[in-house]
């Protein structure tokens, strides 16, 4: 069921691109059919590696399937190539199991781009309100997933959320809400701008007039420039007008919230005014008396680290699908280690084997929670093929020694002392490689 829902989400995210390509191809095929084909291609891309595990290389089979579909489409109608190739790319991307925030961001970007170029691409005017509403729904989903991810990474569960962190999500929501409205509305072609211009002209007419301006010299009439976007057929519908009013009401409400928060944060804050007065006084003393303002000793060095570091982000992205190769632990080497290091090496070996099987490790979990998560994950997934038994030999050992492994590793990691006898009992039944 989860694979079906993920494939459907991928199809809806790529719906604007399929709609634009369908309008360019000019084929008598319903758009709902292309969405169904997109869902089918995404589902095939997700299930193909599981179906061919240990039998055939999934990448080669997938490429052959895409090439065969493209060849069949070109033989039937050459205009189908422009629609079949994006479906093949979608099925290949679906294999990566991309994050929910990435899927939502891609969906918002595609909706905005296709909405901006709807008229040149020949998309019907009736599809524009749907694109606008769907883009905002995807944006709201992106906000929700980003906030949930930040809370999960911070480890603030069971209601242990600080007020500052909870308010931060609302501020980001208000800021991005204003941005998305400003990005989407210029491409909507809505009729409220003439009303705004008429209101401004009426306000300017209330200003008392001065001396009459001299009559301007008539200029030669220039030929009118063609519009950047051709006018829509049938004029502006009533749905557009009501949608425009609703969006501007939301924009006005967001602007009022921003003004209220700024006034509450600064204009009505006595501490802020006191800081400004202190800074002005310090600047005045430095300017006239030539003395430097005394710096307050905080007693610590404040260090800040940017979250937008390209090298770390790329490293995490590529390391997710390319785990580091670990050399198999041998009993002779393990016996020569100290007791604490022996316990840590067993834990690392178990974790490496679980990651090799497909377990997604989370750095925020404690050692005991990690061991429990590995056991739970292995219980939900079926046993691997018999050909891979040497790689997953620690399954049975972990089922019996999970509790002592978690206790001893916690002591070894956090400064406790592990007795050699305890480490020997822990590694006595471990499946060593001969």
mmCIF file of N, CA and C in Angstrom, residues 73-205:
data_model
loop_
_atom_site.group_PDB
_atom_site.id
_atom_site.type_symbol
_atom_site.label_atom_id
_atom_site.label_comp_id
_atom_site.label_asym_id
_atom_site.label_seq_id
_atom_site.Cartn_x
_atom_site.Cartn_y
_atom_site.Cartn_z
ATOM 1 N N UNK A 73 6.993 3.265 -28.703
ATOM 2 C CA UNK A 73 6.248 4.515 -28.860
ATOM 3 C C UNK A 73 6.628 5.229 -30.152
ATOM 4 N N UNK A 74 7.917 5.246 -30.498
ATOM 5 C CA UNK A 74 8.340 5.904 -31.739
ATOM 6 C C UNK A 74 7.822 5.165 -32.962
ATOM 7 N N UNK A 75 7.705 3.837 -32.869
ATOM 8 C CA UNK A 75 7.162 3.090 -34.001
ATOM 9 C C UNK A 75 5.676 3.366 -34.190
ATOM 10 N N UNK A 76 4.954 3.575 -33.095
ATOM 11 C CA UNK A 76 3.525 3.867 -33.199
ATOM 12 C C UNK A 76 3.269 5.304 -33.640
ATOM 13 N N UNK A 77 3.927 6.258 -32.996
ATOM 14 C CA UNK A 77 3.754 7.683 -33.323
ATOM 15 C C UNK A 77 4.969 8.416 -32.780
ATOM 16 N N UNK A 78 5.676 9.127 -33.644
ATOM 17 C CA UNK A 78 6.923 9.768 -33.213
ATOM 18 C C UNK A 78 6.679 10.841 -32.162
ATOM 19 N N UNK A 79 5.453 11.385 -32.097
ATOM 20 C CA UNK A 79 5.168 12.411 -31.098
ATOM 21 C C UNK A 79 5.052 11.829 -29.689
ATOM 22 N N UNK A 80 4.933 10.520 -29.585
ATOM 23 C CA UNK A 80 4.852 9.901 -28.260
ATOM 24 C C UNK A 80 6.194 9.861 -27.535
ATOM 25 N N UNK A 81 7.302 10.081 -28.267
ATOM 26 C CA UNK A 81 8.615 10.002 -27.618
ATOM 27 C C UNK A 81 8.741 11.060 -26.530
ATOM 28 N N UNK A 82 8.229 12.274 -26.799
ATOM 29 C CA UNK A 82 8.317 13.351 -25.816
ATOM 30 C C UNK A 82 7.532 13.089 -24.553
ATOM 31 N N UNK A 83 6.612 12.122 -24.584
ATOM 32 C CA UNK A 83 5.845 11.780 -23.387
ATOM 33 C C UNK A 83 6.342 10.491 -22.729
ATOM 34 N N UNK A 84 6.879 9.581 -23.525
ATOM 35 C CA UNK A 84 7.348 8.317 -22.958
ATOM 36 C C UNK A 84 8.675 8.502 -22.237
ATOM 37 N N UNK A 85 9.568 9.328 -22.781
ATOM 38 C CA UNK A 85 10.857 9.550 -22.126
ATOM 39 C C UNK A 85 10.708 10.161 -20.731
ATOM 40 N N UNK A 86 9.878 11.212 -20.526
ATOM 41 C CA UNK A 86 9.687 11.700 -19.143
ATOM 42 C C UNK A 86 9.120 10.639 -18.204
ATOM 43 N N UNK A 87 8.258 9.760 -18.733
ATOM 44 C CA UNK A 87 7.747 8.685 -17.877
ATOM 45 C C UNK A 87 8.865 7.720 -17.484
ATOM 46 N N UNK A 88 9.779 7.446 -18.416
ATOM 47 C CA UNK A 88 10.922 6.599 -18.072
ATOM 48 C C UNK A 88 11.837 7.248 -17.054
ATOM 49 N N UNK A 89 12.056 8.570 -17.213
ATOM 50 C CA UNK A 89 12.880 9.287 -16.230
ATOM 51 C C UNK A 89 12.207 9.269 -14.862
ATOM 52 N N UNK A 90 10.878 9.424 -14.841
ATOM 53 C CA UNK A 90 10.144 9.378 -13.569
ATOM 54 C C UNK A 90 10.283 8.010 -12.910
ATOM 55 N N UNK A 91 10.197 6.941 -13.688
ATOM 56 C CA UNK A 91 10.343 5.604 -13.101
ATOM 57 C C UNK A 91 11.751 5.387 -12.558
ATOM 58 N N UNK A 92 12.759 5.972 -13.219
ATOM 59 C CA UNK A 92 14.131 5.831 -12.721
ATOM 60 C C UNK A 92 14.329 6.633 -11.439
ATOM 61 N N UNK A 93 13.764 7.849 -11.377
ATOM 62 C CA UNK A 93 13.890 8.675 -10.173
ATOM 63 C C UNK A 93 13.159 8.030 -9.003
ATOM 64 N N UNK A 94 12.045 7.354 -9.275
ATOM 65 C CA UNK A 94 11.273 6.734 -8.189
ATOM 66 C C UNK A 94 12.067 5.655 -7.470
ATOM 67 N N UNK A 95 13.097 5.094 -8.113
ATOM 68 C CA UNK A 95 13.914 4.077 -7.444
ATOM 69 C C UNK A 95 14.725 4.656 -6.294
ATOM 70 N N UNK A 96 15.027 5.957 -6.364
ATOM 71 C CA UNK A 96 15.897 6.563 -5.365
ATOM 72 C C UNK A 96 15.208 6.774 -4.024
ATOM 73 N N UNK A 97 13.885 6.643 -3.986
ATOM 74 C CA UNK A 97 13.126 6.851 -2.747
ATOM 75 C C UNK A 97 13.460 8.217 -2.152
ATOM 76 N N UNK A 98 13.247 9.255 -2.950
ATOM 77 C CA UNK A 98 13.611 10.606 -2.545
ATOM 78 C C UNK A 98 12.747 11.082 -1.383
ATOM 79 N N UNK A 99 13.264 12.047 -0.662
ATOM 80 C CA UNK A 99 12.602 12.516 0.550
ATOM 81 C C UNK A 99 11.297 13.229 0.211
ATOM 82 N N UNK A 100 10.412 13.294 1.226
ATOM 83 C CA UNK A 100 9.122 13.943 1.003
ATOM 84 C C UNK A 100 9.273 15.432 0.748
ATOM 85 N N UNK A 101 10.231 16.075 1.423
ATOM 86 C CA UNK A 101 10.437 17.506 1.189
ATOM 87 C C UNK A 101 10.937 17.773 -0.222
ATOM 88 N N UNK A 102 11.793 16.883 -0.738
ATOM 89 C CA UNK A 102 12.287 17.059 -2.115
ATOM 90 C C UNK A 102 11.146 16.883 -3.109
ATOM 91 N N UNK A 103 10.284 15.887 -2.880
ATOM 92 C CA UNK A 103 9.157 15.679 -3.781
ATOM 93 C C UNK A 103 8.228 16.896 -3.782
ATOM 94 N N UNK A 104 7.953 17.441 -2.617
ATOM 95 C CA UNK A 104 7.075 18.613 -2.541
ATOM 96 C C UNK A 104 7.718 19.827 -3.209
ATOM 97 N N UNK A 105 9.016 20.023 -3.028
ATOM 98 C CA UNK A 105 9.696 21.160 -3.652
ATOM 99 C C UNK A 105 9.675 21.049 -5.172
ATOM 100 N N UNK A 106 9.926 19.840 -5.692
ATOM 101 C CA UNK A 106 9.871 19.642 -7.145
ATOM 102 C C UNK A 106 8.463 19.903 -7.666
ATOM 103 N N UNK A 107 7.452 19.447 -6.937
ATOM 104 C CA UNK A 107 6.070 19.669 -7.363
ATOM 105 C C UNK A 107 5.732 21.155 -7.388
ATOM 106 N N UNK A 108 6.142 21.906 -6.364
ATOM 107 C CA UNK A 108 5.870 23.349 -6.339
ATOM 108 C C UNK A 108 6.571 24.044 -7.501
ATOM 109 N N UNK A 109 7.837 23.696 -7.763
ATOM 110 C CA UNK A 109 8.558 24.315 -8.873
ATOM 111 C C UNK A 109 7.931 24.021 -10.225
ATOM 112 N N UNK A 110 7.523 22.766 -10.463
ATOM 113 C CA UNK A 110 6.897 22.424 -11.741
ATOM 114 C C UNK A 110 5.556 23.125 -11.910
ATOM 115 N N UNK A 111 4.767 23.205 -10.850
ATOM 116 C CA UNK A 111 3.480 23.899 -10.945
ATOM 117 C C UNK A 111 3.683 25.378 -11.255
ATOM 118 N N UNK A 112 4.670 26.012 -10.615
ATOM 119 C CA UNK A 112 4.907 27.434 -10.867
ATOM 120 C C UNK A 112 5.395 27.675 -12.294
ATOM 121 N N UNK A 113 6.315 26.846 -12.786
ATOM 122 C CA UNK A 113 6.848 27.040 -14.135
ATOM 123 C C UNK A 113 5.782 26.816 -15.203
ATOM 124 N N UNK A 114 5.018 25.745 -15.071
ATOM 125 C CA UNK A 114 3.984 25.467 -16.065
ATOM 126 C C UNK A 114 2.876 26.509 -15.991
ATOM 127 N N UNK A 115 2.552 26.990 -14.801
ATOM 128 C CA UNK A 115 1.550 28.045 -14.680
ATOM 129 C C UNK A 115 2.032 29.335 -15.326
ATOM 130 N N UNK A 116 3.334 29.637 -15.208
ATOM 131 C CA UNK A 116 3.866 30.853 -15.822
ATOM 132 C C UNK A 116 3.830 30.781 -17.338
ATOM 133 N N UNK A 117 4.059 29.602 -17.899
ATOM 134 C CA UNK A 117 4.106 29.449 -19.356
ATOM 135 C C UNK A 117 2.885 28.705 -19.881
ATOM 136 N N UNK A 118 1.740 28.861 -19.219
ATOM 137 C CA UNK A 118 0.548 28.120 -19.635
ATOM 138 C C UNK A 118 0.052 28.574 -21.001
ATOM 139 N N UNK A 119 0.023 29.903 -21.227
ATOM 140 C CA UNK A 119 -0.481 30.406 -22.506
ATOM 141 C C UNK A 119 0.435 30.051 -23.669
ATOM 142 N N UNK A 120 1.771 30.285 -23.586
ATOM 143 C CA UNK A 120 2.624 29.874 -24.720
ATOM 144 C C UNK A 120 2.608 28.376 -24.988
ATOM 145 N N UNK A 121 2.431 27.571 -23.946
ATOM 146 C CA UNK A 121 2.418 26.120 -24.141
ATOM 147 C C UNK A 121 1.094 25.610 -24.687
ATOM 148 N N UNK A 122 0.079 26.469 -24.724
ATOM 149 C CA UNK A 122 -1.209 26.052 -25.253
ATOM 150 C C UNK A 122 -2.069 25.292 -24.275
ATOM 151 N N UNK A 123 -1.833 25.463 -22.981
ATOM 152 C CA UNK A 123 -2.648 24.786 -21.970
ATOM 153 C C UNK A 123 -3.969 25.528 -21.818
ATOM 154 N N UNK A 124 -5.048 24.804 -21.681
ATOM 155 C CA UNK A 124 -6.369 25.414 -21.581
ATOM 156 C C UNK A 124 -6.461 26.296 -20.344
ATOM 157 N N UNK A 125 -7.263 27.391 -20.475
ATOM 158 C CA UNK A 125 -7.406 28.323 -19.356
ATOM 159 C C UNK A 125 -8.090 27.672 -18.160
ATOM 160 N N UNK A 126 -8.921 26.661 -18.399
ATOM 161 C CA UNK A 126 -9.594 26.010 -17.287
ATOM 162 C C UNK A 126 -8.672 25.211 -16.393
ATOM 163 N N UNK A 127 -7.463 24.884 -16.863
ATOM 164 C CA UNK A 127 -6.524 24.112 -16.045
ATOM 165 C C UNK A 127 -5.691 24.980 -15.125
ATOM 166 N N UNK A 128 -5.669 26.303 -15.351
ATOM 167 C CA UNK A 128 -4.825 27.174 -14.542
ATOM 168 C C UNK A 128 -5.278 27.267 -13.086
ATOM 169 N N UNK A 129 -6.583 27.391 -12.784
ATOM 170 C CA UNK A 129 -6.964 27.390 -11.354
ATOM 171 C C UNK A 129 -6.563 26.104 -10.634
ATOM 172 N N UNK A 130 -6.652 24.961 -11.341
ATOM 173 C CA UNK A 130 -6.250 23.697 -10.721
ATOM 174 C C UNK A 130 -4.753 23.676 -10.438
ATOM 175 N N UNK A 131 -3.942 24.194 -11.377
ATOM 176 C CA UNK A 131 -2.498 24.247 -11.156
ATOM 177 C C UNK A 131 -2.158 25.153 -9.986
ATOM 178 N N UNK A 132 -2.835 26.298 -9.895
ATOM 179 C CA UNK A 132 -2.566 27.237 -8.804
ATOM 180 C C UNK A 132 -2.931 26.627 -7.453
ATOM 181 N N UNK A 133 -4.118 26.018 -7.370
ATOM 182 C CA UNK A 133 -4.539 25.421 -6.098
ATOM 183 C C UNK A 133 -3.651 24.230 -5.725
ATOM 184 N N UNK A 134 -3.302 23.389 -6.710
ATOM 185 C CA UNK A 134 -2.451 22.234 -6.416
ATOM 186 C C UNK A 134 -1.055 22.658 -5.981
ATOM 187 N N UNK A 135 -0.513 23.723 -6.593
ATOM 188 C CA UNK A 135 0.801 24.208 -6.178
ATOM 189 C C UNK A 135 0.810 24.669 -4.737
ATOM 190 N N UNK A 136 -0.254 25.337 -4.304
ATOM 191 C CA UNK A 136 -0.308 25.793 -2.914
ATOM 192 C C UNK A 136 -0.506 24.617 -1.952
ATOM 193 N N UNK A 137 -1.237 23.596 -2.384
ATOM 194 C CA UNK A 137 -1.384 22.408 -1.535
ATOM 195 C C UNK A 137 -0.035 21.708 -1.362
ATOM 196 N N UNK A 138 0.729 21.599 -2.439
ATOM 197 C CA UNK A 138 2.066 21.005 -2.332
ATOM 198 C C UNK A 138 2.960 21.839 -1.432
ATOM 199 N N UNK A 139 2.830 23.158 -1.504
ATOM 200 C CA UNK A 139 3.655 24.012 -0.649
ATOM 201 C C UNK A 139 3.302 23.812 0.826
ATOM 202 N N UNK A 140 1.997 23.716 1.122
ATOM 203 C CA UNK A 140 1.598 23.467 2.509
ATOM 204 C C UNK A 140 2.136 22.123 3.002
ATOM 205 N N UNK A 141 2.124 21.110 2.129
ATOM 206 C CA UNK A 141 2.696 19.815 2.514
ATOM 207 C C UNK A 141 4.194 19.922 2.771
ATOM 208 N N UNK A 142 4.894 20.729 1.963
ATOM 209 C CA UNK A 142 6.334 20.917 2.180
ATOM 210 C C UNK A 142 6.600 21.574 3.527
ATOM 211 N N UNK A 143 5.791 22.587 3.892
ATOM 212 C CA UNK A 143 5.937 23.225 5.201
ATOM 213 C C UNK A 143 5.768 22.204 6.330
ATOM 214 N N UNK A 144 4.752 21.371 6.206
ATOM 215 C CA UNK A 144 4.483 20.391 7.267
ATOM 216 C C UNK A 144 5.634 19.397 7.409
ATOM 217 N N UNK A 145 6.140 18.878 6.297
ATOM 218 C CA UNK A 145 7.215 17.887 6.356
ATOM 219 C C UNK A 145 8.514 18.499 6.866
ATOM 220 N N UNK A 146 8.807 19.753 6.489
ATOM 221 C CA UNK A 146 10.026 20.404 6.976
ATOM 222 C C UNK A 146 9.960 20.592 8.486
ATOM 223 N N UNK A 147 8.797 21.037 8.993
ATOM 224 C CA UNK A 147 8.651 21.232 10.435
ATOM 225 C C UNK A 147 8.740 19.899 11.176
ATOM 226 N N UNK A 148 8.091 18.854 10.640
ATOM 227 C CA UNK A 148 8.160 17.538 11.289
ATOM 228 C C UNK A 148 9.578 16.983 11.273
ATOM 229 N N UNK A 149 10.310 17.216 10.182
ATOM 230 C CA UNK A 149 11.688 16.725 10.104
ATOM 231 C C UNK A 149 12.580 17.445 11.099
ATOM 232 N N UNK A 150 12.375 18.761 11.261
ATOM 233 C CA UNK A 150 13.199 19.507 12.215
ATOM 234 C C UNK A 150 12.955 19.039 13.640
ATOM 235 N N UNK A 151 11.704 18.744 13.983
ATOM 236 C CA UNK A 151 11.406 18.239 15.322
ATOM 237 C C UNK A 151 11.984 16.839 15.528
ATOM 238 N N UNK A 152 11.920 15.998 14.480
ATOM 239 C CA UNK A 152 12.447 14.637 14.616
ATOM 240 C C UNK A 152 13.967 14.638 14.748
ATOM 241 N N UNK A 153 14.656 15.477 13.963
ATOM 242 C CA UNK A 153 16.115 15.519 14.045
ATOM 243 C C UNK A 153 16.590 16.100 15.371
ATOM 244 N N UNK A 154 15.813 17.027 15.939
ATOM 245 C CA UNK A 154 16.195 17.595 17.227
ATOM 246 C C UNK A 154 15.923 16.633 18.381
ATOM 247 N N UNK A 155 15.167 15.567 18.127
ATOM 248 C CA UNK A 155 14.871 14.598 19.179
ATOM 249 C C UNK A 155 13.869 15.099 20.194
ATOM 250 N N UNK A 156 13.028 16.072 19.811
ATOM 251 C CA UNK A 156 12.064 16.640 20.760
ATOM 252 C C UNK A 156 10.729 15.928 20.584
ATOM 253 N N UNK A 157 10.570 14.806 21.237
ATOM 254 C CA UNK A 157 9.361 14.005 21.129
ATOM 255 C C UNK A 157 8.579 14.065 22.449
ATOM 256 N N UNK A 158 7.424 13.435 22.438
ATOM 257 C CA UNK A 158 6.575 13.319 23.637
ATOM 258 C C UNK A 158 6.248 14.681 24.232
ATOM 259 N N UNK A 159 6.032 15.669 23.365
ATOM 260 C CA UNK A 159 5.647 16.994 23.843
ATOM 261 C C UNK A 159 6.769 17.841 24.368
ATOM 262 N N UNK A 160 8.025 17.378 24.290
ATOM 263 C CA UNK A 160 9.155 18.154 24.812
ATOM 264 C C UNK A 160 9.636 19.136 23.747
ATOM 265 N N UNK A 161 8.801 20.079 23.379
ATOM 266 C CA UNK A 161 9.118 21.068 22.350
ATOM 267 C C UNK A 161 9.159 22.440 23.001
ATOM 268 N N UNK A 162 10.257 23.150 22.811
ATOM 269 C CA UNK A 162 10.371 24.480 23.388
ATOM 270 C C UNK A 162 9.481 25.460 22.638
ATOM 271 N N UNK A 163 9.145 26.544 23.328
ATOM 272 C CA UNK A 163 8.278 27.534 22.709
ATOM 273 C C UNK A 163 8.963 28.221 21.532
ATOM 274 N N UNK A 164 10.286 28.432 21.659
ATOM 275 C CA UNK A 164 11.006 29.100 20.581
ATOM 276 C C UNK A 164 10.984 28.259 19.305
ATOM 277 N N UNK A 165 11.162 26.935 19.445
ATOM 278 C CA UNK A 165 11.156 26.065 18.281
ATOM 279 C C UNK A 165 9.763 25.953 17.679
ATOM 280 N N UNK A 166 8.736 25.918 18.511
ATOM 281 C CA UNK A 166 7.376 25.830 17.995
ATOM 282 C C UNK A 166 6.976 27.100 17.255
ATOM 283 N N UNK A 167 7.402 28.262 17.753
ATOM 284 C CA UNK A 167 7.053 29.529 17.103
ATOM 285 C C UNK A 167 7.844 29.709 15.816
ATOM 286 N N UNK A 168 9.049 29.121 15.738
ATOM 287 C CA UNK A 168 9.878 29.291 14.544
ATOM 288 C C UNK A 168 9.181 28.738 13.309
ATOM 289 N N UNK A 169 8.496 27.598 13.438
ATOM 290 C CA UNK A 169 7.788 27.047 12.295
ATOM 291 C C UNK A 169 6.685 27.964 11.803
ATOM 292 N N UNK A 170 5.980 28.640 12.712
ATOM 293 C CA UNK A 170 4.932 29.572 12.302
ATOM 294 C C UNK A 170 5.523 30.774 11.574
ATOM 295 N N UNK A 171 6.675 31.234 12.020
ATOM 296 C CA UNK A 171 7.301 32.363 11.330
ATOM 297 C C UNK A 171 7.724 31.975 9.920
ATOM 298 N N UNK A 172 8.337 30.792 9.790
ATOM 299 C CA UNK A 172 8.715 30.332 8.455
ATOM 300 C C UNK A 172 7.479 30.155 7.576
ATOM 301 N N UNK A 173 6.394 29.665 8.155
ATOM 302 C CA UNK A 173 5.168 29.475 7.395
ATOM 303 C C UNK A 173 4.634 30.808 6.886
ATOM 304 N N UNK A 174 4.614 31.836 7.745
ATOM 305 C CA UNK A 174 4.132 33.148 7.315
ATOM 306 C C UNK A 174 5.023 33.735 6.228
ATOM 307 N N UNK A 175 6.344 33.612 6.396
ATOM 308 C CA UNK A 175 7.271 34.166 5.409
ATOM 309 C C UNK A 175 7.111 33.486 4.057
ATOM 310 N N UNK A 176 7.106 32.149 4.045
ATOM 311 C CA UNK A 176 6.993 31.450 2.776
ATOM 312 C C UNK A 176 5.596 31.582 2.188
ATOM 313 N N UNK A 177 4.583 31.760 3.010
ATOM 314 C CA UNK A 177 3.252 32.023 2.471
ATOM 315 C C UNK A 177 3.202 33.313 1.682
ATOM 316 N N UNK A 178 3.829 34.373 2.205
ATOM 317 C CA UNK A 178 3.894 35.639 1.463
ATOM 318 C C UNK A 178 4.678 35.456 0.172
ATOM 319 N N UNK A 179 5.787 34.711 0.238
ATOM 320 C CA UNK A 179 6.622 34.528 -0.955
ATOM 321 C C UNK A 179 5.867 33.762 -2.039
ATOM 322 N N UNK A 180 5.170 32.688 -1.669
ATOM 323 C CA UNK A 180 4.501 31.897 -2.698
ATOM 324 C C UNK A 180 3.340 32.659 -3.320
ATOM 325 N N UNK A 181 2.649 33.473 -2.532
ATOM 326 C CA UNK A 181 1.576 34.275 -3.112
ATOM 327 C C UNK A 181 2.143 35.279 -4.101
ATOM 328 N N UNK A 182 3.270 35.911 -3.750
ATOM 329 C CA UNK A 182 3.890 36.865 -4.663
ATOM 330 C C UNK A 182 4.447 36.184 -5.908
ATOM 331 N N UNK A 183 4.839 34.918 -5.791
ATOM 332 C CA UNK A 183 5.380 34.209 -6.954
ATOM 333 C C UNK A 183 4.265 33.727 -7.871
ATOM 334 N N UNK A 184 3.174 33.207 -7.316
ATOM 335 C CA UNK A 184 2.135 32.609 -8.129
ATOM 336 C C UNK A 184 1.204 33.644 -8.763
ATOM 337 N N UNK A 185 0.892 34.723 -8.052
ATOM 338 C CA UNK A 185 -0.143 35.622 -8.537
ATOM 339 C C UNK A 185 0.210 36.377 -9.814
ATOM 340 N N UNK A 186 1.464 36.821 -10.047
ATOM 341 C CA UNK A 186 1.718 37.541 -11.306
ATOM 342 C C UNK A 186 1.430 36.727 -12.556
ATOM 343 N N UNK A 187 1.397 35.394 -12.456
ATOM 344 C CA UNK A 187 1.155 34.573 -13.625
ATOM 345 C C UNK A 187 -0.314 34.179 -13.755
ATOM 346 N N UNK A 188 -1.149 34.648 -12.862
ATOM 347 C CA UNK A 188 -2.539 34.206 -12.868
ATOM 348 C C UNK A 188 -3.405 34.984 -13.843
ATOM 349 N N UNK A 189 -2.992 36.183 -14.240
ATOM 350 C CA UNK A 189 -3.788 36.984 -15.160
ATOM 351 C C UNK A 189 -5.112 37.417 -14.574
ATOM 352 N N UNK A 190 -5.112 37.908 -13.332
ATOM 353 C CA UNK A 190 -6.348 38.245 -12.631
ATOM 354 C C UNK A 190 -6.668 39.727 -12.786
ATOM 355 N N UNK A 191 -7.930 40.114 -12.704
ATOM 356 C CA UNK A 191 -8.340 41.485 -13.038
ATOM 357 C C UNK A 191 -8.340 42.449 -11.867
ATOM 358 N N UNK A 192 -7.605 42.197 -10.783
ATOM 359 C CA UNK A 192 -7.663 43.125 -9.664
ATOM 360 C C UNK A 192 -6.741 44.321 -9.851
ATOM 361 N N UNK A 193 -5.719 44.199 -10.723
ATOM 362 C CA UNK A 193 -4.785 45.311 -10.896
ATOM 363 C C UNK A 193 -5.458 46.550 -11.476
ATOM 364 N N UNK A 194 -6.386 46.447 -12.447
ATOM 365 C CA UNK A 194 -7.098 47.674 -12.865
ATOM 366 C C UNK A 194 -7.867 48.338 -11.730
ATOM 367 N N UNK A 195 -8.419 47.539 -10.805
ATOM 368 C CA UNK A 195 -9.127 48.138 -9.674
ATOM 369 C C UNK A 195 -8.162 48.882 -8.753
ATOM 370 N N UNK A 196 -6.970 48.324 -8.548
ATOM 371 C CA UNK A 196 -5.972 49.014 -7.732
ATOM 372 C C UNK A 196 -5.542 50.314 -8.392
ATOM 373 N N UNK A 197 -5.334 50.294 -9.717
ATOM 374 C CA UNK A 197 -4.953 51.521 -10.421
ATOM 375 C C UNK A 197 -6.057 52.575 -10.338
ATOM 376 N N UNK A 198 -7.310 52.147 -10.428
ATOM 377 C CA UNK A 198 -8.419 53.109 -10.318
ATOM 378 C C UNK A 198 -8.470 53.721 -8.920
ATOM 379 N N UNK A 199 -8.213 52.922 -7.882
ATOM 380 C CA UNK A 199 -8.192 53.457 -6.520
ATOM 381 C C UNK A 199 -7.066 54.467 -6.342
ATOM 382 N N UNK A 200 -5.893 54.179 -6.893
ATOM 383 C CA UNK A 200 -4.777 55.123 -6.779
ATOM 384 C C UNK A 200 -5.078 56.426 -7.509
ATOM 385 N N UNK A 201 -5.693 56.336 -8.678
ATOM 386 C CA UNK A 201 -6.046 57.573 -9.398
ATOM 387 C C UNK A 201 -7.051 58.396 -8.603
ATOM 388 N N UNK A 202 -7.980 57.717 -7.927
ATOM 389 C CA UNK A 202 -8.962 58.466 -7.128
ATOM 390 C C UNK A 202 -8.290 59.145 -5.935
ATOM 391 N N UNK A 203 -7.324 58.458 -5.309
ATOM 392 C CA UNK A 203 -6.607 59.070 -4.189
ATOM 393 C C UNK A 203 -5.779 60.263 -4.652
ATOM 394 N N UNK A 204 -5.143 60.155 -5.803
ATOM 395 C CA UNK A 204 -4.356 61.270 -6.313
ATOM 396 C C UNK A 204 -5.240 62.453 -6.694
ATOM 397 N N UNK A 205 -6.485 62.163 -7.092
ATOM 398 C CA UNK A 205 -7.381 63.271 -7.455
ATOM 399 C C UNK A 205 -7.799 64.089 -6.240
#
